[in-house]
Coordinates of C-alpha atoms in Angstrom, one line a residue:
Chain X
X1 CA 61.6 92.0 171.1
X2 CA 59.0 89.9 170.0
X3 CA 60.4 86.8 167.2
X4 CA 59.9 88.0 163.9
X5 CA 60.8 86.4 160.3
X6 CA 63.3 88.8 158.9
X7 CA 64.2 87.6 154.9
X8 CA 67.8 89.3 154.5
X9 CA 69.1 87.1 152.2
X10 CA 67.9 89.1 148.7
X11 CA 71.1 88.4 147.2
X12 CA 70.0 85.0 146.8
X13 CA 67.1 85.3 146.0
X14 CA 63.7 87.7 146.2
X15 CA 59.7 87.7 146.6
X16 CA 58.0 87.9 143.5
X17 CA 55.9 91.4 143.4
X18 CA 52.6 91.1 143.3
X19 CA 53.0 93.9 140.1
X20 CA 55.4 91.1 138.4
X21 CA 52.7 88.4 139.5
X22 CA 49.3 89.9 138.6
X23 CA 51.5 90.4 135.0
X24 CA 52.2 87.0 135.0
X25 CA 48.9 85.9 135.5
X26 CA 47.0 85.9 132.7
X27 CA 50.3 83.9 130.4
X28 CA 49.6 81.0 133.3
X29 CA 45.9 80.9 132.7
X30 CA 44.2 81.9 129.7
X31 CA 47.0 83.4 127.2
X32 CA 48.4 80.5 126.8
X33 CA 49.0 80.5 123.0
X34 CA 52.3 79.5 121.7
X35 CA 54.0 82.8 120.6
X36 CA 55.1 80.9 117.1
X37 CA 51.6 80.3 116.7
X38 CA 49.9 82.5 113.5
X39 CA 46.3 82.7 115.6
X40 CA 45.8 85.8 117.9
X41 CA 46.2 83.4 120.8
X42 CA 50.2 83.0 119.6
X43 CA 49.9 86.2 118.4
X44 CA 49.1 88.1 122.1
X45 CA 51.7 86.0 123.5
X46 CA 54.4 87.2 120.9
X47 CA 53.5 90.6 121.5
X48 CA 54.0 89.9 125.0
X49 CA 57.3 88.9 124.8
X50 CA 58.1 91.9 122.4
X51 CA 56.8 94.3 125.1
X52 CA 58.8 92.6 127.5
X53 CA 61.8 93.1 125.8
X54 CA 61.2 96.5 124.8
X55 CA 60.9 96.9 128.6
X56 CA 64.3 95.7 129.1
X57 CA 65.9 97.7 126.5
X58 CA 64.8 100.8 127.6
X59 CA 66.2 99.7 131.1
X60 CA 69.8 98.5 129.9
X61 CA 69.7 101.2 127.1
X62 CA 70.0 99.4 123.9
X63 CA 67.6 98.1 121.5
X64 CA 65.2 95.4 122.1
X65 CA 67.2 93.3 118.9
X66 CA 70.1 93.0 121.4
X67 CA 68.2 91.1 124.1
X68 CA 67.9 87.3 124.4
X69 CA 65.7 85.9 126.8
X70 CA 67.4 82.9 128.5
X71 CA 66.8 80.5 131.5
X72 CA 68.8 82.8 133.9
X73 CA 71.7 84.6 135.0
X74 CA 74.2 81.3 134.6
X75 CA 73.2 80.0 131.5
X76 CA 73.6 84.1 130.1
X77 CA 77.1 83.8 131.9
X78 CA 78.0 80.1 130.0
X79 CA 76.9 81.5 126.7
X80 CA 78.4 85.0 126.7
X81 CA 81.9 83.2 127.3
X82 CA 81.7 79.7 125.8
X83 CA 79.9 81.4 122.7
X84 CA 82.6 83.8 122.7
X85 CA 85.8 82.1 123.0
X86 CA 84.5 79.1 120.3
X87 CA 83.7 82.1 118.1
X88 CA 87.1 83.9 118.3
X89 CA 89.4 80.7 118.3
X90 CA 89.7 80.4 115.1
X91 CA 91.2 83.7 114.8
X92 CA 94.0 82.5 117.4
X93 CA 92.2 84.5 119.9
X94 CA 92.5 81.7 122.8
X95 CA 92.8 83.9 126.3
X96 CA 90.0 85.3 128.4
X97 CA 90.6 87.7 131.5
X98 CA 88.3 87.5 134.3
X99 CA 88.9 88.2 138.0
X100 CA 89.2 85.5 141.2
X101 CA 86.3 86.7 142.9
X102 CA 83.3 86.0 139.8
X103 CA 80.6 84.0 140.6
X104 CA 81.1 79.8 140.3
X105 CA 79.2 80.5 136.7
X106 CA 82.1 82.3 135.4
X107 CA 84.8 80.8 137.4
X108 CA 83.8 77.3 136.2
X109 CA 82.9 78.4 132.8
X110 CA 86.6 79.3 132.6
X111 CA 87.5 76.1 134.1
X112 CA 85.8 74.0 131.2
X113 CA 87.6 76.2 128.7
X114 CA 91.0 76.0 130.3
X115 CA 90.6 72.2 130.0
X116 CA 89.7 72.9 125.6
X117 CA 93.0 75.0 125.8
X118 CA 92.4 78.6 126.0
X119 CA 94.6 80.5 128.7
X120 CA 92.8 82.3 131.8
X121 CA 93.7 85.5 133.8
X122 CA 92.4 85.7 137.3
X123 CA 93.2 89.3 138.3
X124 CA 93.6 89.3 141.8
X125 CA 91.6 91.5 144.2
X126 CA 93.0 94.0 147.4
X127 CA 92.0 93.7 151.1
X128 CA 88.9 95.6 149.8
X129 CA 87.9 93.4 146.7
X130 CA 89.1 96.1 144.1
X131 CA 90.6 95.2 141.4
X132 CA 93.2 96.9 139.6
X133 CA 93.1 98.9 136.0
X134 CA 96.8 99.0 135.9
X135 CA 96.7 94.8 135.9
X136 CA 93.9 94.7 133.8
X137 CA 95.4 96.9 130.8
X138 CA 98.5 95.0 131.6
X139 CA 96.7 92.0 131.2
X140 CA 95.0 92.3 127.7
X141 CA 97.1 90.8 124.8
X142 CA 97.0 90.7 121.1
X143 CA 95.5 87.0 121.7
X144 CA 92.9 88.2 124.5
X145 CA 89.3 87.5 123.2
X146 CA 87.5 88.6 126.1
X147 CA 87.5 90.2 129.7
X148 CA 84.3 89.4 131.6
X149 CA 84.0 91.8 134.9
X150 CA 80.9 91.0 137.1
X151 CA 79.3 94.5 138.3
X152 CA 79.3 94.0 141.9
X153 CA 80.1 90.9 143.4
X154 CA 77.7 88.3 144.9
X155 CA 79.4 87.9 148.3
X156 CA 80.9 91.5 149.1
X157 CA 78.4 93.5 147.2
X158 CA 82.0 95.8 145.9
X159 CA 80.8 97.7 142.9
X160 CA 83.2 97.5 139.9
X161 CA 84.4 100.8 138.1
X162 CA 82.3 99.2 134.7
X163 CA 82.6 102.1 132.8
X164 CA 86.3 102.5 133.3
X165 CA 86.9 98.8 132.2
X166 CA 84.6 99.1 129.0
X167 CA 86.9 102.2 128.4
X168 CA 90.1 100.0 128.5
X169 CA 88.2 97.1 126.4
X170 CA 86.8 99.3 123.8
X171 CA 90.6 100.8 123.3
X172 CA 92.4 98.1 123.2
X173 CA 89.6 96.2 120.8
X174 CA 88.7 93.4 122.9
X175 CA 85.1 92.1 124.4
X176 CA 84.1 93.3 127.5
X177 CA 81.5 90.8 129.1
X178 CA 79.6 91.7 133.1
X179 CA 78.0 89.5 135.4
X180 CA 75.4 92.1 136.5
X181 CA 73.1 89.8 138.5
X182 CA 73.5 91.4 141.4
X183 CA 74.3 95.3 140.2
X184 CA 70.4 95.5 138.3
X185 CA 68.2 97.8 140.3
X186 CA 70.8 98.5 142.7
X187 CA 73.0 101.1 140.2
X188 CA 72.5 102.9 137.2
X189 CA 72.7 100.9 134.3
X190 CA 73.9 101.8 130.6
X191 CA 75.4 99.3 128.2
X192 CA 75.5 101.4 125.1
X193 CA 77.5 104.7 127.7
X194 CA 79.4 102.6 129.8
X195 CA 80.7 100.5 126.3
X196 CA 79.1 97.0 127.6
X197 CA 79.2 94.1 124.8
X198 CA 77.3 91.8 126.6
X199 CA 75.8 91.9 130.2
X200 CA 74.1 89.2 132.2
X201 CA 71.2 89.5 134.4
X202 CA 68.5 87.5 136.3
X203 CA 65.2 87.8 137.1
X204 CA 64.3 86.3 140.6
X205 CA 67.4 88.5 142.0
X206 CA 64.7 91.5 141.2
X207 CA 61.2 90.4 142.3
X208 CA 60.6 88.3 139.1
X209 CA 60.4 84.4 138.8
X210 CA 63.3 82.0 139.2
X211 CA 64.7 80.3 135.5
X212 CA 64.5 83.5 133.4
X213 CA 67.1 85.6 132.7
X214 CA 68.6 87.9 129.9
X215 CA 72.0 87.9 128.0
X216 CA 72.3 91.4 126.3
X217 CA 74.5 91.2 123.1
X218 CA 75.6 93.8 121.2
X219 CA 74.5 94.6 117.8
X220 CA 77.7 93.1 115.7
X221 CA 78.2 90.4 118.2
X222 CA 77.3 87.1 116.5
X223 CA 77.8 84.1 118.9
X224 CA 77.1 81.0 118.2
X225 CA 73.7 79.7 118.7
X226 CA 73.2 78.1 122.4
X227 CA 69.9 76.2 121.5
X228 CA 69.8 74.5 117.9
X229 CA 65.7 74.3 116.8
X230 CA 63.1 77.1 115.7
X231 CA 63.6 80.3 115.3
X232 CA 62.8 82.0 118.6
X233 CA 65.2 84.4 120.1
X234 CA 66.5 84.9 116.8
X235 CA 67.0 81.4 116.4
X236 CA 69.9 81.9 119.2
X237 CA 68.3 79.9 121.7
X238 CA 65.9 78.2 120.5
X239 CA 63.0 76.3 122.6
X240 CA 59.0 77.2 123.0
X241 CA 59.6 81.1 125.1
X242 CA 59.1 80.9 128.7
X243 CA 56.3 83.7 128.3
X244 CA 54.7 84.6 131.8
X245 CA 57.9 84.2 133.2
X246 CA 59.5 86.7 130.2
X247 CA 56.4 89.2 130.9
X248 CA 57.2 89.4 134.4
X249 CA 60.6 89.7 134.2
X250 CA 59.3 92.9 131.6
X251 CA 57.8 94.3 134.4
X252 CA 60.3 93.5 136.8
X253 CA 63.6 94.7 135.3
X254 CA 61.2 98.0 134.4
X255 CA 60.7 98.7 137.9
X256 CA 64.1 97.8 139.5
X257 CA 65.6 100.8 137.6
X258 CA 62.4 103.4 138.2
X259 CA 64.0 104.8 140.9
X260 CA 67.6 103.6 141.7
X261 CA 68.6 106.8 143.6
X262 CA 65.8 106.6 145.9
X263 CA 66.3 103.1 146.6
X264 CA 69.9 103.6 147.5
X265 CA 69.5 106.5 149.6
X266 CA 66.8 104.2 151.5
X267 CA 68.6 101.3 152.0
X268 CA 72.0 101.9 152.1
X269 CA 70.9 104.1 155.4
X270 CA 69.7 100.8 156.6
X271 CA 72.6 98.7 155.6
X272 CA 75.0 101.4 157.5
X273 CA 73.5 101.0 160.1
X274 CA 73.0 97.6 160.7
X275 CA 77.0 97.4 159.4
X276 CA 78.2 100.0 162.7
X277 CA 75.7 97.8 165.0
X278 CA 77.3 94.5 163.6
X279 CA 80.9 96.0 164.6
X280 CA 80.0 96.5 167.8
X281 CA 80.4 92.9 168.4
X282 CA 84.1 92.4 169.5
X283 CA 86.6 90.6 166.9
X284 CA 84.6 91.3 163.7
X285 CA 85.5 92.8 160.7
X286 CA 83.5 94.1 157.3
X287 CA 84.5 92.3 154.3
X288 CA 84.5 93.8 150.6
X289 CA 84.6 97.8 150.4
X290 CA 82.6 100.0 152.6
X291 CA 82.2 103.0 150.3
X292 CA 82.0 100.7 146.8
X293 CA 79.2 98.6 148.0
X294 CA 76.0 97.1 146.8
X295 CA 73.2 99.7 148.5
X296 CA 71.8 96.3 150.7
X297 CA 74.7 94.1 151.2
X298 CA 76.8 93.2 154.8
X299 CA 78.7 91.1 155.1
X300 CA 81.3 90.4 158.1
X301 CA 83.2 87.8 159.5
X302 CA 83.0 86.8 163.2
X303 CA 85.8 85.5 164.6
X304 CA 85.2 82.2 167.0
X305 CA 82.2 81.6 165.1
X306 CA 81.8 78.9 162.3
X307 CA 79.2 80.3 159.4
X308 CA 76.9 77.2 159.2
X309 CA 76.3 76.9 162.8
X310 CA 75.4 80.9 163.0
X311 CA 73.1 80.4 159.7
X312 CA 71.2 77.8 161.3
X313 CA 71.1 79.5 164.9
X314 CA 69.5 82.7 163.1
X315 CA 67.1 80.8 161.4
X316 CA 65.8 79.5 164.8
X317 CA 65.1 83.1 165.4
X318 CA 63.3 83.5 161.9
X319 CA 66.2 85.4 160.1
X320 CA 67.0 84.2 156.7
X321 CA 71.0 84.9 155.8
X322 CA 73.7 83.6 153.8
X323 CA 77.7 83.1 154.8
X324 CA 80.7 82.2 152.7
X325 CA 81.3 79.2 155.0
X326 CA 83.1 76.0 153.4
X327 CA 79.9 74.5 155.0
X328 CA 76.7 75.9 153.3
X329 CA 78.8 75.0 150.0
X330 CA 79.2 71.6 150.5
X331 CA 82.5 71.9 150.2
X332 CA 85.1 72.0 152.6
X333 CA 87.3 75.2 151.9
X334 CA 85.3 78.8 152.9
X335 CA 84.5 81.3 150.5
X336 CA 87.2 81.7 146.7
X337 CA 86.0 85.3 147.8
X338 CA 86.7 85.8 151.7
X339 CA 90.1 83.8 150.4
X340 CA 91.0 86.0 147.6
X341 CA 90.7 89.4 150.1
X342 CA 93.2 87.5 152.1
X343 CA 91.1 86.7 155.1
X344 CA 92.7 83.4 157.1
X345 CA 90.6 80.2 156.8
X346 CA 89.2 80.3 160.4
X347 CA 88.0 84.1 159.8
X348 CA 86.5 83.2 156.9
X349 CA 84.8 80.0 157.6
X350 CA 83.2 82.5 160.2
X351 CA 80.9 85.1 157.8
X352 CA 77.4 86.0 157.7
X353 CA 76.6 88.0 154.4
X354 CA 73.0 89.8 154.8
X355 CA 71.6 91.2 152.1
X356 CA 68.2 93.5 152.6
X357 CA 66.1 95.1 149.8
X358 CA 63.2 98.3 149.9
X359 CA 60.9 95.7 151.7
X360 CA 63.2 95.8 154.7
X361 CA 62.1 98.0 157.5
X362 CA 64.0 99.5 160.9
X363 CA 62.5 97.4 162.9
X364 CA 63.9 94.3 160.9
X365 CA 67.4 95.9 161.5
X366 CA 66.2 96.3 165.5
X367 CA 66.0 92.7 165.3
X368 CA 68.8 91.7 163.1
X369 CA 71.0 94.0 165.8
X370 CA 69.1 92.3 168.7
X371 CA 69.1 89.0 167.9
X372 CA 72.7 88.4 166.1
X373 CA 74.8 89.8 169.3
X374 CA 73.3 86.9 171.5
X375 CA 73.7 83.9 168.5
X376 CA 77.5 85.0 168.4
X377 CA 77.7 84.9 172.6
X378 CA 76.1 81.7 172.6
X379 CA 78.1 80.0 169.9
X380 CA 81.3 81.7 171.8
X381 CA 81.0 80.5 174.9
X382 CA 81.0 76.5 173.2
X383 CA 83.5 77.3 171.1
X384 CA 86.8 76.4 171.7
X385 CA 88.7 78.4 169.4
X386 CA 87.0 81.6 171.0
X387 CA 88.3 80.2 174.2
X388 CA 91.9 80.3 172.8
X389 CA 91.5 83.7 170.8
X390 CA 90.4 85.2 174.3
X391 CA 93.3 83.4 176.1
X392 CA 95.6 84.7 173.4
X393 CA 94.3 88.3 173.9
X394 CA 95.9 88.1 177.3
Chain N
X1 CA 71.0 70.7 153.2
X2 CA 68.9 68.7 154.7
X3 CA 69.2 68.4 158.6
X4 CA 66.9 65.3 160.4
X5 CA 65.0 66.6 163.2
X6 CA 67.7 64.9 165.6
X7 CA 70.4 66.9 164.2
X8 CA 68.6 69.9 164.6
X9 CA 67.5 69.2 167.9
X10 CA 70.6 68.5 169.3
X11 CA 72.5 71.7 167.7
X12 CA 70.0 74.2 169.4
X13 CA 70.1 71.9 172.7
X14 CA 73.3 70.8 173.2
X15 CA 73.7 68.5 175.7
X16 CA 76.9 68.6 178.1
X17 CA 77.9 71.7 176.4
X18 CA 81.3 73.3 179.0
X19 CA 84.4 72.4 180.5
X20 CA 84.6 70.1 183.6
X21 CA 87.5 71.5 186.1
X22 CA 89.7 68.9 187.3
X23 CA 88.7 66.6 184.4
X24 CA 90.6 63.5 184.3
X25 CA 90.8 63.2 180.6
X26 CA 90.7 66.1 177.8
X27 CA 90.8 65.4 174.2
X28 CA 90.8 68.0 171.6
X29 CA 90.8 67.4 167.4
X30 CA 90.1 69.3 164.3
X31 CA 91.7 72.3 163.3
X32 CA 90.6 76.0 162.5
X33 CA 91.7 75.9 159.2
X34 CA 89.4 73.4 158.8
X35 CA 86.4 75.1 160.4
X36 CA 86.2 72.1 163.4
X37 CA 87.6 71.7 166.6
X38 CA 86.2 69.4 169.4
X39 CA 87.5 69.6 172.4
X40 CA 85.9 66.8 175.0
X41 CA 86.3 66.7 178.9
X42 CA 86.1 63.7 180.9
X43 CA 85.5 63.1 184.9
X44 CA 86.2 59.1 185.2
X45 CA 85.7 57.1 188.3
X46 CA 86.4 53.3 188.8
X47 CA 86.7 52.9 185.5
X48 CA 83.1 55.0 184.8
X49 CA 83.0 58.3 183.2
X50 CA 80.6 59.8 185.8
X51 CA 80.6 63.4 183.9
X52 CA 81.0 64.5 180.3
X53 CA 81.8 68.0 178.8
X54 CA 82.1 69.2 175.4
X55 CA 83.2 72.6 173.1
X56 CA 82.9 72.6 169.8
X57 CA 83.5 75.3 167.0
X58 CA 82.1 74.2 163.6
X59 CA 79.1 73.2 161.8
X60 CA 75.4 72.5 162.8
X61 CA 76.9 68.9 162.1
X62 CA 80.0 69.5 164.0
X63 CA 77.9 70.5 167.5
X64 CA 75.4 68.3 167.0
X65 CA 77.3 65.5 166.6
X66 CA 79.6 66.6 169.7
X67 CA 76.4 66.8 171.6
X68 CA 75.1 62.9 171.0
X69 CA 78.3 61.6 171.5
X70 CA 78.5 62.8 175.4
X71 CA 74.9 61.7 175.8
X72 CA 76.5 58.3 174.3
X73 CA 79.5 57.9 176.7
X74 CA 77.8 59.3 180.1
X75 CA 77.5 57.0 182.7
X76 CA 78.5 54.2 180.4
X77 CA 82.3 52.0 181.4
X78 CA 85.5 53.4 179.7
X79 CA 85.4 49.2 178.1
X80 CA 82.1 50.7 176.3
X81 CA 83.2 54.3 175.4
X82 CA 86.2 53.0 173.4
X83 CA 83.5 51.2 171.4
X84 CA 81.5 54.1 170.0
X85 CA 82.1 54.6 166.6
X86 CA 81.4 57.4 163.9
X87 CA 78.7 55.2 162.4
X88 CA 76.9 54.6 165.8
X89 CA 76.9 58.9 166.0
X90 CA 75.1 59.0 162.9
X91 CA 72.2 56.3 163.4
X92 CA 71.8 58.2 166.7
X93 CA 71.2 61.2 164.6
X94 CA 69.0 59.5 162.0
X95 CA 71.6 59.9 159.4
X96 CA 74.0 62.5 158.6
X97 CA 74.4 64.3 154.9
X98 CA 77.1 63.0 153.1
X99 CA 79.4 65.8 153.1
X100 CA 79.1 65.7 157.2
X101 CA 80.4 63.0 157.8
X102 CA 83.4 63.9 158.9
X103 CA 82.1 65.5 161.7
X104 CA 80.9 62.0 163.2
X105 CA 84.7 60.9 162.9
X106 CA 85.7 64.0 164.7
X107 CA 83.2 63.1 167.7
X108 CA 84.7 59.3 167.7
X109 CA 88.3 60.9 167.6
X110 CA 87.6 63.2 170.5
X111 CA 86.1 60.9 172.6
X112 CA 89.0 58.5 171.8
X113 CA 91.3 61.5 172.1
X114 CA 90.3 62.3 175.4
X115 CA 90.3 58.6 176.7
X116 CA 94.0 58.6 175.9
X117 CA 94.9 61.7 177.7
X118 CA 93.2 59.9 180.6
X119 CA 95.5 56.8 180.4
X120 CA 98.4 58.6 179.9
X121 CA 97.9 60.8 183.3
X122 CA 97.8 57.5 184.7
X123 CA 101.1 56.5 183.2
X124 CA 99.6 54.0 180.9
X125 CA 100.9 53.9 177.3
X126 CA 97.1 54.6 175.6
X127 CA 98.0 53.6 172.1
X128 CA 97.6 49.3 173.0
X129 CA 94.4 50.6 174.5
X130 CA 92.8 53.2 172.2
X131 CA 94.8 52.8 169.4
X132 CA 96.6 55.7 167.3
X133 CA 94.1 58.6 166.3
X134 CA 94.8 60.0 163.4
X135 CA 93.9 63.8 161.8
X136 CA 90.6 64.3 160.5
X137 CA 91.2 62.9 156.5
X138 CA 88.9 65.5 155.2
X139 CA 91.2 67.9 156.0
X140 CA 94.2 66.7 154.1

């Protein structure tokens, strides 16, 4: 097969659309008012943004009063829980659950507030990256302020049961807070039915710009301001809007959840099949949950094979992935996620996490299938610790 | 991060990549757990290592720096291979990114590993010689 350039890293990041961009346009050009501004330059910009976020509030299911346009999926992550737990201190409420397999913006975030003195839960995760409701409910305490849940994960693409936790949260009287960075436009979506108080999401994960995200808060939640200045975003976050970037997120978020189902009958099909062909490869394994998964997310660990090295071979080929391993981190321990589903270091320094969207066709999965078979015999047959896995066999 | 062309070209051309049978010296370091091991294979004659061999599992780093290293040694008197250091791996690449730098010690300390196992199949304490090599520090 001829080389092609296969992206399959949408997890990461994705292409802007050109519906998103020709959106955009005219806020980068000539509508370029300040939407503060009392003129009908500022005031086309305002409205806008107001469309925009009436876009996203019929997409979450709230009201457009309970969305905040922020810089992006981390910064909605820092505020939900630092804005939180300062909020509910004074009250003695001082301990946050969240799991061992969130994304660094969480994980960290609940770092820095371990160090001010509140008291973390990790819930730990199964061999499939499920979580249990039992140890959540067991868990929550009188003195728990908030449990933040991402919707799938970033690495595994496992799907949380989201309406199960708000459930438990909303009983027991306690904030419910989801990473959903990765879950918008890949399953249905329903703060206000599934008893969400705040949800984070980003735009470039859904064909919209990078730096512009959203932090959904529910009416009653008042969190401390993030941005001290004017009055925009409710005088929350304050700071000149980012206003093409807000429009095409509008736009974007509006067309990730048009037509969920059909997207994940499409790609999941894809993703199957590209997981069976990946197995074929001897001494690999899936990681994260096969039937609980994101509709466009693989990822597997090859054993004898270091992550970086594969990365970079299938990027001579034109394929664009991701892998848990210590390398691409910069760091020297693999994946907090491979690690927490129990995988041993060497496995997990080994994985290749593809992620494909709607734009991916068959024959990018012909290729992926084609071309990923021959990286991993190469790679073997330097690798020493293939050599002693192989000797070990016999 | 930010390979130089160097890097890149020796990770998808390894040099000397394979085993060499009969090979009068084999070093191996790293670990697994890790996510390197280098395992080096030497054919020494007169005192010249005439042939040079590597396997590596690891990083784009990690192979290329594997690679350069046998380029480095072939040919050249054991007297000169005991000289090559980690910092003469990375000029050789144009430079290295700071968190892969390790992998340049693990070249030196398989090159150095497999030096000793040479001396010591020829009864010669290598230690005096080649000195003690230690594990990889980035690993502890």
């Amino acid at each position: 097969m001829e080389k092609r350039f296969v992206y399959a890293d949408n997890s990461a990041t994705t292409k802007i659309s050109k519906e998103v961009l020709d959106a955009m346009m005219p806020y980068l050009t000539e509508g370029y008012g300040n939407p503060s501004s009392i003129y009908k330059l500022g005031r086309d910009s305002k409205r806008a943004i107001e469309t925009a976020r009436e876009k996203c509030a019929a997409a979450l299911g709230c009201t457009p009063s309970e969305i905040y346009f922020t810089g992006g999926g981390s910064e909605s992550d820092n505020w939900a829980l630092i804005g939180t737990a300062h909020k509910l201190a004074p009250t003695g409420k001082k301990h946050i659950i969240t799991t061992a397999v969130e994304h660094h913006a969480i994980l960290h975030t609940c770092a820095a507030l371990e160090k001010e003195g509140f008291e973390v839960t990790y819930l730990p995760v199964d061999s499939e990256g499920k979580i249990s409701l039992t140890d959540l409910e067991n868990a929550i305490r009188p003195d728990t302020a908030l449990v933040s849940i991402m919707y799938a994960n970033n690495e595994i693409g496992v799907i949380n049961p989201i309406s199960e936790i708000g459930k438990i949260c909303r009983k027991k009287g306690v904030l419910f807070h989801t990473d959903a960075v990765q879950a918008v436009g890949n399953v249905p979506i329903n703060v206000t039915e599934q008893s969400i108080d705040m949800l984070s999401l980003s735009g470039h994960k859904i064909h919209a710009q990078k730096g512009v995200g959203i932090l959904y808060i529910r009416r009653g939640i008042n969190l401390p301001n993030l941005i001290n200045g004017g009055g925009q975003e409710r005088s929350k976050r304050a700071g000149t809007e980012n206003v093409p970037a807000i429009v095409g997120l509008g736009v974007a978020l509006e067309n990730a959840v048009s037509d969920i189902p059909g997207k994940i009958e499409k790609v999941s099909k894809m993703r199957d099949r590209l997981i069976d062909g990946l197995l074929k490869i001897e001494r690999t394994r899936l990681n994260g949950s096969r039937t609980d998964r994101l509709c466009g997310n693989v990822n597997i660990s090859v054993e004898g094979v270091e992550g970086e090295s594969l990365l970079l071979s299938l990027d001579l080929k034109g394929i664009c992935a991701s892998s848990g391993s210590a390398c691409t981190s910069g760091s020297l321990d693999p994946s907090h996620v491979l690690l927490a589903l129990g995988l041993p270091h060497e496995v997990a320094h080994g994985s290749l996490r593809l992620s494909i969207s709607d734009e991916t066709t068959d024959e990018d999965i012909d290729y992926i299938l084609e071309v990923v078979p021959e990286v991993v015999d190469r790679l073997r047959s330097m690798s020493p610790l293939w050599e002693r896995i192989k000797k070990a066999e016999k | 991060m930010l390979y130089s062309e160097k890097v890149m070209d020796h990770f998808s051309n390894p040099r000397n990549v394979g085993e060499i049978e009969n090979a009068d010296g084999i070093g191996e370091v790293g670990n697994a757990k890790c996510g390197d091991i280098m395992k080096m294979y030497l054919k020494i004659d007169n005192g010249v290592i005439t042939d040079v061999k590597f396997k590596t599992f690891g990083c784009g780093a990690a192979i290329a720096t594997s690679s350069i290293a046998t380029e480095m040694v072939k040919g050249k008197t054991i007297k000169d291979a005991l000289k090559l250091t980690n910092k003469a791996v990375v000029e050789a690449l144009d430079g290295l990114p700071p968190v892969k730098l390790h992998c340049s010690v693990l070249a030196e300390q398989a090159m150095k590993s497999a030096l000793s196992d040479y001396y010591r199949r020829q009864g010669i304490d290598p230690v005096p010689i080649v000195g003690e090599i230690g594990e990889c520090e980035a690993c502890h």
